[in-house]
Tab-separated table of C-alpha atoms and ligand atoms in Angstrom:
chain	number	residue	atom	x	y	z
A	1	MET	CA	-27.171	2.026	-13.778
A	2	ILE	CA	-25.032	4.543	-16.216
A	3	LYS	CA	-27.520	5.608	-19.197
A	4	ALA	CA	-25.043	4.664	-21.720
A	5	ASN	CA	-24.571	1.088	-20.160
A	6	ASP	CA	-27.872	-0.163	-20.823
A	7	PRO	CA	-27.539	-3.574	-22.437
A	8	ALA	CA	-30.829	-2.766	-24.537
A	9	LEU	CA	-28.901	-0.115	-26.261
A	10	ARG	CA	-28.390	-0.884	-30.062
A	11	SER	CA	-26.604	1.144	-32.764
A	12	TRP	CA	-27.196	1.722	-36.491
A	13	VAL	CA	-23.631	1.077	-37.132
A	14	SER	CA	-24.149	-2.150	-39.180
A	15	ASP	CA	-21.733	-4.419	-37.174
A	16	ALA	CA	-21.464	-2.245	-33.932
A	17	ASN	CA	-23.808	-5.234	-32.014
A	18	LYS	CA	-20.816	-7.710	-31.888
A	19	GLY	CA	-17.367	-7.904	-30.929
A	20	ASP	CA	-15.282	-5.951	-29.000
A	21	PHE	CA	-16.804	-2.312	-29.624
A	22	PRO	CA	-20.827	-2.223	-28.945
A	23	ILE	CA	-22.559	0.890	-28.341
A	24	GLN	CA	-21.829	0.052	-24.619
A	25	ASN	CA	-18.143	0.251	-24.844
A	26	LEU	CA	-17.339	3.581	-26.473
A	27	PRO	CA	-13.384	3.321	-25.807
A	28	PHE	CA	-11.289	6.288	-26.663
A	29	GLY	CA	-7.776	6.439	-28.829
A	30	VAL	CA	-5.833	8.482	-30.850
A	31	PHE	CA	-6.111	7.708	-34.667
A	32	SER	CA	-4.706	9.330	-37.891
A	33	VAL	CA	-5.690	8.604	-41.765
A	34	GLY	CA	-3.245	8.664	-44.216
A	35	ASP	CA	-1.379	12.393	-43.705
A	36	ALA	CA	-3.637	13.947	-41.324
A	37	ARG	CA	-2.895	14.731	-37.870
A	38	PRO	CA	-3.618	12.372	-35.426
A	39	ARG	CA	-6.993	13.592	-33.229
A	40	LEU	CA	-9.444	11.765	-30.775
A	41	GLY	CA	-11.813	8.811	-31.807
A	42	VAL	CA	-14.113	6.223	-30.583
A	43	ALA	CA	-14.014	2.880	-31.488
A	44	ILE	CA	-17.591	1.500	-32.806
A	45	GLY	CA	-17.943	-1.776	-34.057
A	46	SER	CA	-14.991	-2.074	-36.851
A	47	LYS	CA	-15.290	1.888	-37.296
A	48	VAL	CA	-13.479	4.639	-35.869
A	49	LEU	CA	-15.592	7.831	-34.895
A	50	ASP	CA	-13.655	11.134	-35.679
A	51	LEU	CA	-14.652	13.346	-32.726
A	52	GLN	CA	-12.948	16.523	-34.400
A	53	VAL	CA	-15.506	15.970	-37.220
A	54	LEU	CA	-18.191	15.408	-34.815
A	55	HIS	CA	-17.299	18.934	-33.024
A	56	THR	CA	-16.935	20.699	-36.340
A	57	HIS	CA	-20.145	19.783	-37.459
A	58	GLY	CA	-21.650	21.188	-34.255
A	59	LEU	CA	-22.730	17.703	-32.990
A	60	LEU	CA	-20.889	18.233	-29.694
A	61	ALA	CA	-21.572	21.745	-29.258
A	62	GLU	CA	-23.890	20.857	-26.044
A	63	LEU	CA	-20.726	20.257	-24.048
A	64	ASN	CA	-19.142	23.417	-24.682
A	65	ILE	CA	-15.652	21.663	-25.298
A	66	GLU	CA	-12.847	23.362	-26.941
A	67	GLN	CA	-12.094	22.333	-30.592
A	68	GLY	CA	-8.464	21.740	-29.524
A	69	VAL	CA	-9.535	19.026	-27.099
A	70	PHE	CA	-10.565	16.717	-30.087
A	71	ALA	CA	-7.965	17.796	-32.297
A	72	SER	CA	-4.974	17.012	-29.689
A	73	GLN	CA	-2.673	14.277	-30.536
A	74	SER	CA	-3.270	12.787	-26.929
A	75	ILE	CA	-6.306	12.489	-24.981
A	76	ASN	CA	-4.784	14.339	-21.855
A	77	GLU	CA	-6.694	17.517	-22.381
A	78	LEU	CA	-9.799	15.711	-22.421
A	79	LEU	CA	-8.547	14.165	-18.998
A	80	GLN	CA	-7.877	17.674	-17.596
A	81	LEU	CA	-11.696	18.352	-17.929
A	82	GLY	CA	-12.680	15.726	-15.419
A	83	LYS	CA	-15.015	12.983	-14.916
A	84	PRO	CA	-18.241	14.823	-15.466
A	85	VAL	CA	-17.195	16.141	-19.044
A	86	TRP	CA	-15.885	12.399	-19.474
A	87	ARG	CA	-19.096	10.893	-18.657
A	88	ALA	CA	-21.136	13.746	-20.596
A	89	LEU	CA	-19.191	13.152	-23.893
A	90	ARG	CA	-19.542	9.477	-23.669
A	91	GLN	CA	-23.170	9.875	-23.302
A	92	ARG	CA	-23.684	12.399	-25.987
A	93	ILE	CA	-21.570	9.861	-28.615
A	94	SER	CA	-24.154	6.754	-27.147
A	95	ASP	CA	-26.944	9.114	-28.144
A	96	LEU	CA	-25.312	10.060	-31.650
A	97	LEU	CA	-24.757	6.204	-32.390
A	98	ASN	CA	-28.324	4.945	-31.222
A	99	ALA	CA	-30.106	2.792	-33.393
A	100	ASP	CA	-33.154	5.757	-32.810
A	101	ASN	CA	-31.141	8.661	-33.175
A	102	ASP	CA	-31.405	10.224	-37.000
A	103	GLN	CA	-29.037	12.935	-36.660
A	104	LEU	CA	-25.905	11.411	-37.600
A	105	ARG	CA	-27.442	8.473	-38.957
A	106	ASP	CA	-29.190	9.962	-41.789
A	107	ASN	CA	-26.829	12.719	-42.502
A	108	SER	CA	-25.009	10.572	-45.385
A	109	SER	CA	-22.295	13.357	-45.663
A	110	ILE	CA	-21.021	13.702	-42.281
A	111	ARG	CA	-21.684	10.042	-41.641
A	112	GLY	CA	-19.102	9.551	-44.408
A	113	GLU	CA	-16.604	11.930	-43.117
A	114	ALA	CA	-16.854	11.225	-39.478
A	115	LEU	CA	-16.571	7.222	-39.811
A	116	HIS	CA	-13.433	5.343	-40.625
A	117	GLU	CA	-12.762	1.662	-40.938
A	118	GLN	CA	-10.485	0.327	-38.463
A	119	SER	CA	-8.484	-1.630	-40.817
A	120	ALA	CA	-7.497	2.033	-42.672
A	121	VAL	CA	-6.449	3.986	-39.571
A	122	THR	CA	-3.185	4.258	-37.519
A	123	MET	CA	-3.312	3.843	-33.690
A	124	HIS	CA	-1.103	6.427	-31.938
A	125	MET	CA	-0.017	6.350	-28.467
A	126	PRO	CA	-3.567	7.456	-26.791
A	127	VAL	CA	-1.770	9.741	-23.806
A	128	ARG	CA	1.298	11.469	-23.243
A	129	VAL	CA	2.112	9.639	-19.806
A	130	GLY	CA	3.794	12.176	-17.256
A	131	ASP	CA	4.609	9.393	-14.604
A	132	TYR	CA	4.038	5.591	-14.543
A	133	THR	CA	3.693	3.485	-11.414
A	134	ASP	CA	3.648	-0.401	-11.548
A	135	PHE	CA	2.171	-2.064	-8.661
A	136	TYR	CA	2.498	-5.780	-7.598
A	137	SER	CA	-0.909	-6.602	-6.844
A	138	SER	CA	-1.726	-10.253	-7.514
A	139	ARG	CA	-1.184	-12.674	-4.797
A	140	GLU	CA	-0.808	-15.548	-6.830
A	141	HIS	CA	2.159	-13.813	-8.886
A	142	ALA	CA	3.745	-12.316	-5.645
A	143	THR	CA	3.503	-15.956	-4.187
A	144	ASN	CA	5.254	-17.487	-7.502
A	145	VAL	CA	7.982	-15.138	-7.515
A	146	GLY	CA	8.799	-15.459	-3.880
A	147	THR	CA	8.455	-19.209	-3.436
A	148	MET	CA	10.968	-19.330	-6.831
A	149	PHE	CA	13.288	-16.749	-5.657
A	150	ARG	CA	13.298	-16.523	-2.052
A	151	ASP	CA	11.623	-18.963	0.444
A	152	PRO	CA	8.412	-21.002	-0.507
A	153	ALA	CA	7.494	-21.064	3.349
A	154	ASN	CA	7.416	-17.315	3.325
A	155	ALA	CA	7.078	-16.371	-0.580
A	156	LEU	CA	5.330	-13.055	0.587
A	157	LEU	CA	7.381	-10.488	2.037
A	158	PRO	CA	5.832	-9.005	5.627
A	159	ASN	CA	4.493	-5.763	4.075
A	160	TRP	CA	2.885	-7.516	0.897
A	161	LEU	CA	-0.735	-8.250	2.682
A	162	HIS	CA	-0.479	-4.686	4.488
A	163	LEU	CA	0.182	-2.336	1.112
A	164	PRO	CA	-0.312	-2.353	-2.414
A	165	VAL	CA	3.529	-2.717	-3.214
A	166	GLY	CA	4.671	-0.819	-6.463
A	167	TYR	CA	7.440	1.106	-7.736
A	168	HIS	CA	7.717	4.441	-9.807
A	169	GLY	CA	8.638	2.969	-13.589
A	170	ARG	CA	9.678	4.834	-16.733
A	171	ALA	CA	6.930	6.642	-18.641
A	172	SER	CA	8.917	7.475	-21.915
A	173	SER	CA	9.276	3.788	-23.232
A	174	ILE	CA	5.647	2.831	-23.012
A	175	VAL	CA	4.629	2.095	-26.646
A	176	VAL	CA	1.224	1.402	-28.402
A	177	SER	CA	0.358	-2.053	-29.593
A	178	GLY	CA	2.047	-2.883	-32.675
A	179	THR	CA	5.340	-1.316	-31.784
A	180	PRO	CA	8.179	-3.784	-31.956
A	181	VAL	CA	10.299	-4.661	-29.070
A	182	ARG	CA	13.904	-4.780	-29.251
A	183	ARG	CA	15.580	-7.519	-27.095
A	184	PRO	CA	17.498	-5.492	-24.463
A	185	CYS	CA	21.177	-5.617	-23.242
A	186	GLY	CA	22.710	-5.450	-20.145
A	187	GLN	CA	24.557	-6.746	-17.216
A	188	THR	CA	23.909	-9.901	-15.890
A	189	LYS	CA	25.796	-12.415	-13.574
A	190	ALA	CA	25.227	-16.531	-13.372
A	191	ASP	CA	25.192	-17.779	-9.895
A	192	ASP	CA	28.512	-19.525	-10.429
A	193	ALA	CA	30.326	-16.819	-12.220
A	194	ALA	CA	32.660	-14.888	-10.723
A	195	ALA	CA	31.866	-11.632	-12.174
A	196	PRO	CA	29.134	-9.937	-14.258
A	197	GLY	CA	28.998	-9.909	-18.046
A	198	PHE	CA	27.399	-7.843	-20.646
A	199	GLY	CA	24.969	-8.846	-23.665
A	200	PRO	CA	21.776	-9.354	-24.881
A	201	SER	CA	19.001	-10.572	-22.310
A	202	ARG	CA	18.407	-14.388	-22.766
A	203	LEU	CA	15.592	-14.371	-20.629
A	204	LEU	CA	13.115	-11.992	-22.005
A	205	ASP	CA	9.354	-12.477	-20.698
A	206	PHE	CA	6.150	-10.527	-20.707
A	207	GLU	CA	3.890	-9.727	-18.171
A	208	LEU	CA	0.410	-9.488	-18.176
A	209	GLU	CA	-1.069	-6.641	-16.833
A	210	MET	CA	-3.838	-3.716	-16.889
A	211	ALA	CA	-2.957	-0.139	-16.331
A	212	PHE	CA	-5.805	2.668	-15.253
A	213	ILE	CA	-5.240	6.246	-16.730
A	214	THR	CA	-5.966	9.393	-14.687
A	215	GLY	CA	-7.066	12.942	-14.453
A	216	ASP	CA	-5.634	15.552	-12.838
A	217	GLY	CA	-6.099	14.377	-8.990
A	218	LYS	CA	-5.943	16.783	-6.143
A	219	PRO	CA	-3.127	19.388	-5.374
A	220	LEU	CA	0.145	18.202	-3.858
A	221	GLY	CA	-0.352	17.374	-0.471
A	222	GLU	CA	-3.822	16.096	-0.713
A	223	ARG	CA	-4.723	12.605	-0.510
A	224	ILE	CA	-7.483	10.627	-2.600
A	225	SER	CA	-9.749	8.222	-0.579
A	226	THR	CA	-10.894	5.188	-1.991
A	227	ALA	CA	-14.386	6.443	-1.993
A	228	GLU	CA	-13.039	8.980	-4.281
A	229	ALA	CA	-10.739	7.256	-6.434
A	230	ASP	CA	-13.294	6.394	-9.404
A	231	ASP	CA	-13.621	10.106	-9.610
A	232	HIS	CA	-10.062	10.410	-10.769
A	233	ILE	CA	-9.592	7.249	-13.353
A	234	PHE	CA	-10.515	7.772	-16.480
A	235	GLY	CA	-10.058	4.247	-18.009
A	236	MET	CA	-7.925	1.005	-18.442
A	237	VAL	CA	-5.758	-0.457	-21.354
A	238	LEU	CA	-4.101	-3.826	-21.491
A	239	PHE	CA	-0.447	-3.365	-20.466
A	240	ASN	CA	2.593	-6.056	-21.524
A	241	ASP	CA	5.150	-4.891	-19.172
A	242	TRP	CA	8.179	-6.529	-20.804
A	243	SER	CA	10.944	-7.916	-18.209
A	244	ALA	CA	14.529	-9.084	-18.900
A	245	ARG	CA	14.509	-11.703	-15.904
A	246	ASP	CA	18.629	-12.007	-16.388
A	247	ILE	CA	18.984	-8.549	-15.810
A	248	GLN	CA	16.501	-8.329	-13.228
A	249	LYS	CA	17.937	-10.763	-10.880
A	250	TRP	CA	21.199	-9.079	-10.940
A	251	GLU	CA	19.961	-5.590	-10.698
A	252	TYR	CA	17.327	-5.329	-8.255
A	253	VAL	CA	18.723	-5.353	-4.768
A	254	PRO	CA	17.885	-3.273	-2.839
A	255	LEU	CA	16.087	-0.748	-4.642
A	256	GLY	CA	13.894	-2.675	-7.060
A	257	PRO	CA	13.249	-3.120	-10.907
A	258	PHE	CA	15.212	-0.835	-12.996
A	259	LEU	CA	16.637	-1.492	-16.403
A	260	ALA	CA	15.266	-5.099	-16.921
A	261	LYS	CA	11.933	-2.997	-17.236
A	262	SER	CA	12.308	0.293	-18.520
A	263	PHE	CA	13.408	-0.815	-22.166
A	264	ALA	CA	10.020	-0.947	-22.979
A	265	SER	CA	5.909	-1.598	-22.023
A	266	SER	CA	3.478	-2.042	-24.756
A	267	ILE	CA	-0.439	-0.624	-24.392
A	268	SER	CA	-3.428	-1.466	-26.351
A	269	PRO	CA	-4.599	1.373	-28.051
A	270	TRP	CA	-8.332	1.886	-27.062
A	271	ILE	CA	-8.470	3.236	-23.499
A	272	VAL	CA	-11.836	1.543	-22.263
A	273	THR	CA	-13.287	4.171	-19.700
A	274	LEU	CA	-14.096	3.131	-16.138
A	275	ASP	CA	-17.643	3.814	-16.544
A	276	ALA	CA	-17.811	1.108	-19.409
A	277	LEU	CA	-16.628	-1.455	-16.871
A	278	GLU	CA	-19.160	-0.827	-14.289
A	279	PRO	CA	-21.543	-3.572	-14.831
A	280	PHE	CA	-18.578	-6.009	-14.575
A	281	ARG	CA	-17.896	-5.243	-10.956
A	282	THR	CA	-17.588	-7.986	-8.951
A	283	ALA	CA	-16.208	-9.293	-5.271
A	284	GLY	CA	-12.447	-9.484	-5.229
A	285	PRO	CA	-10.249	-11.536	-2.955
A	286	GLU	CA	-11.052	-11.425	0.713
A	287	PRO	CA	-8.444	-9.874	2.700
A	288	GLU	CA	-6.408	-12.191	4.657
A	289	LEU	CA	-5.120	-9.880	7.365
A	290	PRO	CA	-7.101	-6.671	8.911
A	291	ILE	CA	-6.248	-3.606	6.663
A	292	LEU	CA	-5.700	0.003	7.642
A	293	PRO	CA	-8.628	2.271	7.387
A	294	TYR	CA	-7.333	4.451	4.441
A	295	LEU	CA	-7.292	1.298	2.347
A	296	GLN	CA	-10.756	-0.164	2.925
A	297	THR	CA	-13.543	0.125	0.552
A	298	GLU	CA	-17.375	-0.702	0.183
A	299	GLY	CA	-18.844	-2.871	-2.515
A	300	ASP	CA	-17.461	-4.684	-5.046
A	301	LYS	CA	-14.508	-3.525	-6.282
A	302	ALA	CA	-13.132	-6.126	-8.507
A	303	ILE	CA	-13.535	-6.182	-12.065
A	304	ASP	CA	-14.319	-9.115	-14.151
A	305	ILE	CA	-12.201	-9.075	-17.306
A	306	ASN	CA	-10.999	-12.061	-19.006
A	307	LEU	CA	-7.513	-12.177	-20.189
A	308	GLU	CA	-5.200	-14.152	-22.372
A	309	VAL	CA	-1.896	-14.138	-23.627
A	310	PHE	CA	-0.790	-15.594	-27.195
A	311	ILE	CA	2.665	-16.201	-28.672
A	312	GLN	CA	3.308	-16.216	-32.298
A	313	PRO	CA	6.720	-17.485	-33.705
A	314	GLU	CA	7.783	-16.041	-36.925
A	315	GLY	CA	5.675	-17.085	-39.505
A	316	GLY	CA	3.471	-19.451	-37.342
A	317	ALA	CA	0.295	-19.274	-36.035
A	318	GLU	CA	-0.605	-17.366	-32.770
A	319	HIS	CA	-0.736	-19.901	-29.688
A	320	ARG	CA	-2.500	-19.279	-26.440
A	321	VAL	CA	-0.105	-19.951	-23.255
A	322	CYS	CA	-2.190	-18.234	-20.556
A	323	ARG	CA	-6.006	-17.612	-19.580
A	324	SER	CA	-6.298	-15.419	-16.531
A	325	ASN	CA	-8.748	-12.625	-14.922
A	326	PHE	CA	-8.534	-9.393	-13.619
A	327	ARG	CA	-10.716	-9.971	-10.893
A	328	HIS	CA	-8.128	-12.035	-8.834
A	329	MET	CA	-6.400	-8.950	-8.143
A	330	TYR	CA	-5.850	-8.848	-4.600
A	331	TRP	CA	-5.572	-5.057	-4.144
A	332	SER	CA	-7.952	-3.000	-6.325
A	333	ILE	CA	-7.503	-0.063	-8.261
A	334	GLU	CA	-9.373	1.969	-5.683
A	335	GLN	CA	-6.988	0.863	-3.000
A	336	GLN	CA	-3.807	1.329	-5.214
A	337	LEU	CA	-4.979	4.921	-6.063
A	338	ALA	CA	-5.809	5.906	-2.111
A	339	HIS	CA	-2.273	4.346	-1.168
A	340	HIS	CA	-0.619	6.212	-4.191
A	341	THR	CA	-1.668	9.702	-2.893
A	342	VAL	CA	-1.967	8.650	0.922
A	343	ASN	CA	1.376	10.844	1.443
A	344	GLY	CA	0.320	13.476	-0.377
A	345	CYS	CA	2.099	12.880	-3.523
A	346	ASN	CA	-0.231	14.465	-6.473
A	347	LEU	CA	-1.610	12.908	-9.821
A	348	ARG	CA	-1.256	14.689	-13.120
A	349	SER	CA	-3.705	13.968	-16.111
A	350	GLY	CA	-2.377	10.943	-18.299
A	351	ASP	CA	-0.192	9.210	-15.562
A	352	MET	CA	-0.431	5.487	-15.850
A	353	CYS	CA	-0.930	2.952	-12.926
A	354	ALA	CA	-0.142	-0.688	-13.920
A	355	SER	CA	-1.337	-3.604	-12.005
A	356	GLY	CA	1.247	-6.034	-11.954
A	357	THR	CA	1.512	-9.347	-13.409
A	358	ILE	CA	-2.380	-10.619	-13.108
A	359	SER	CA	-1.687	-14.539	-12.250
A	360	GLY	CA	-4.960	-16.666	-10.998
A	361	PRO	CA	-4.975	-19.680	-9.332
A	362	THR	CA	-4.134	-22.280	-11.590
A	363	PRO	CA	-0.987	-22.881	-13.676
A	364	ASP	CA	-2.333	-22.232	-16.949
A	365	SER	CA	-3.547	-18.840	-15.708
A	366	TYR	CA	0.054	-17.529	-14.941
A	367	GLY	CA	0.639	-14.194	-16.489
A	368	SER	CA	4.490	-14.481	-17.660
A	369	MET	CA	6.547	-17.226	-18.909
A	370	LEU	CA	8.785	-17.084	-15.602
A	371	GLU	CA	5.777	-18.922	-13.916
A	372	LEU	CA	3.871	-20.677	-16.973
A	373	ALA	CA	7.330	-22.509	-17.404
A	374	TRP	CA	8.362	-22.532	-13.832
A	375	LYS	CA	11.865	-20.784	-14.240
A	376	GLY	CA	12.617	-22.692	-17.346
A	377	SER	CA	11.993	-26.263	-15.424
A	378	LYS	CA	8.667	-26.617	-17.336
A	379	PRO	CA	9.204	-25.732	-20.854
A	380	LEU	CA	5.737	-24.902	-22.995
A	381	GLN	CA	5.083	-26.836	-25.954
A	382	MET	CA	4.264	-24.878	-29.349
A	383	PRO	CA	2.228	-26.272	-31.943
A	384	ASP	CA	5.340	-26.220	-34.406
A	385	GLY	CA	7.157	-28.432	-32.163
A	386	SER	CA	9.236	-25.985	-30.652
A	387	GLU	CA	9.619	-25.036	-26.646
A	388	ARG	CA	9.434	-21.707	-24.769
A	389	LYS	CA	11.072	-21.000	-21.793
A	390	PHE	CA	11.183	-17.584	-22.324
A	391	ILE	CA	10.204	-15.021	-25.258
A	392	LEU	CA	12.531	-15.535	-28.597
A	393	ASP	CA	13.345	-13.290	-31.272
A	394	GLY	CA	10.535	-13.125	-33.807
A	395	ASP	CA	8.073	-14.197	-31.631
A	396	THR	CA	4.990	-11.522	-31.316
A	397	VAL	CA	3.102	-11.397	-27.613
A	398	ILE	CA	-0.173	-11.042	-27.917
A	399	MET	CA	-2.825	-10.207	-25.093
A	400	ARG	CA	-6.612	-9.556	-25.387
A	401	GLY	CA	-9.135	-8.720	-22.752
A	402	TRP	CA	-12.815	-8.636	-22.556
A	403	SER	CA	-15.614	-8.417	-20.098
A	404	GLU	CA	-19.007	-10.215	-20.980
A	405	LYS	CA	-22.358	-9.807	-18.919
A	406	ASP	CA	-26.222	-10.141	-20.056
A	407	GLY	CA	-25.020	-10.136	-23.846
A	408	VAL	CA	-22.902	-7.308	-23.971
A	409	ARG	CA	-19.093	-7.639	-24.669
A	410	VAL	CA	-17.046	-4.801	-23.349
A	411	GLY	CA	-13.370	-5.769	-24.978
A	412	PHE	CA	-10.062	-3.895	-25.182
A	413	GLY	CA	-9.219	-5.202	-28.727
A	414	GLU	CA	-5.299	-6.210	-28.345
A	415	VAL	CA	-1.682	-5.368	-27.449
A	416	ARG	CA	1.069	-6.893	-29.640
A	417	GLY	CA	4.544	-6.413	-29.874
A	418	LYS	CA	7.051	-8.394	-32.096
A	419	VAL	CA	10.358	-8.946	-30.228
A	420	LEU	CA	13.518	-7.803	-32.725
A	421	PRO	CA	17.074	-9.180	-32.323
A	422	ALA	CA	19.161	-7.201	-29.911
A	423	SER	CA	21.394	-4.508	-31.307
A	424	LEU	CA	24.797	-5.070	-30.134
B	1	CA	CA1	5.268	-5.507	-13.687
């Protein structure tokens, strides 16, 4: 077991032993207070621990990490240092926050400078995303979509059970939780229309996903095996892959998603390290067909992460519309990374790979409105009496995720985004 994951650990931070951010989690993010420059922090309880302050006072000296890494406005410089450094840093922070360690606990001056209320800080995009890839790794989601749009008898295309299908997405429009999302305009064509028209998307949707963030990987031309993959994955975030279904339906043939996806994707601000998720590994679905050797893995590679989606109408209360779990994914993050690099494609620090919509086996576990309301044929009833087939202007979509075992909850917090009317 990784020492910092010990369920017996307790922190001296008063409210750190309940909620999403106990001492066993220690997720990394980028925050600012007032007019100060954004810098790196770690969530503990309802607080943010300021890593730049710790470094300035010599509390991280043994790690030999340059000050600029903590003063940076993104986590990319830390990502470049590699897994042994990430792991040592998380362990050092765990030690400093341990109830038995008086170094920071009893130094009220540094403590006051280093701990901020989360409610008093602004969270920023934690990472400069160089490249973003979106996979399509939930069998239930791929089956649902294939059933709706193609052929129920052959819902999965022939390649799906043999490789983790994915496409290269747009990195520049990935935004941090809280950023409003404007309804996109685009070209759509109704089935019975002679020609396409232009206007606001009428079928705006969310996709419940998770994404992993990488370190530098190997040089161009080399591949990363499934066994090596975890050494190159820093951590994970919640990911809402906003989707305009009417634009998507018209544009996606033959090269796949483009403007229906590239207008925005939202992520949660705290990156939960892969190390912190290790205790929640579990068995994933059994492969239905034999898979090629480069995609084979040993041991439990799924991760048990509870996921929920809520819709909050303008001025109303949030209403849960989906409960799913990351463990349903047919292809693991190790298989995704091995497949991504098997042709010699290199990774860079801060690359992001999203999972694809995480749908479970039951209708209440589907990870998009397209599936929950089954292409508009089964509208969801909202507590205020309204119906939802897709997302309306003024709606806020909220996703939350957490793992729980042995009395320890490792949470992701949330990703939220409010939909603004299209600008014409
Ligand atoms: Ca997607």
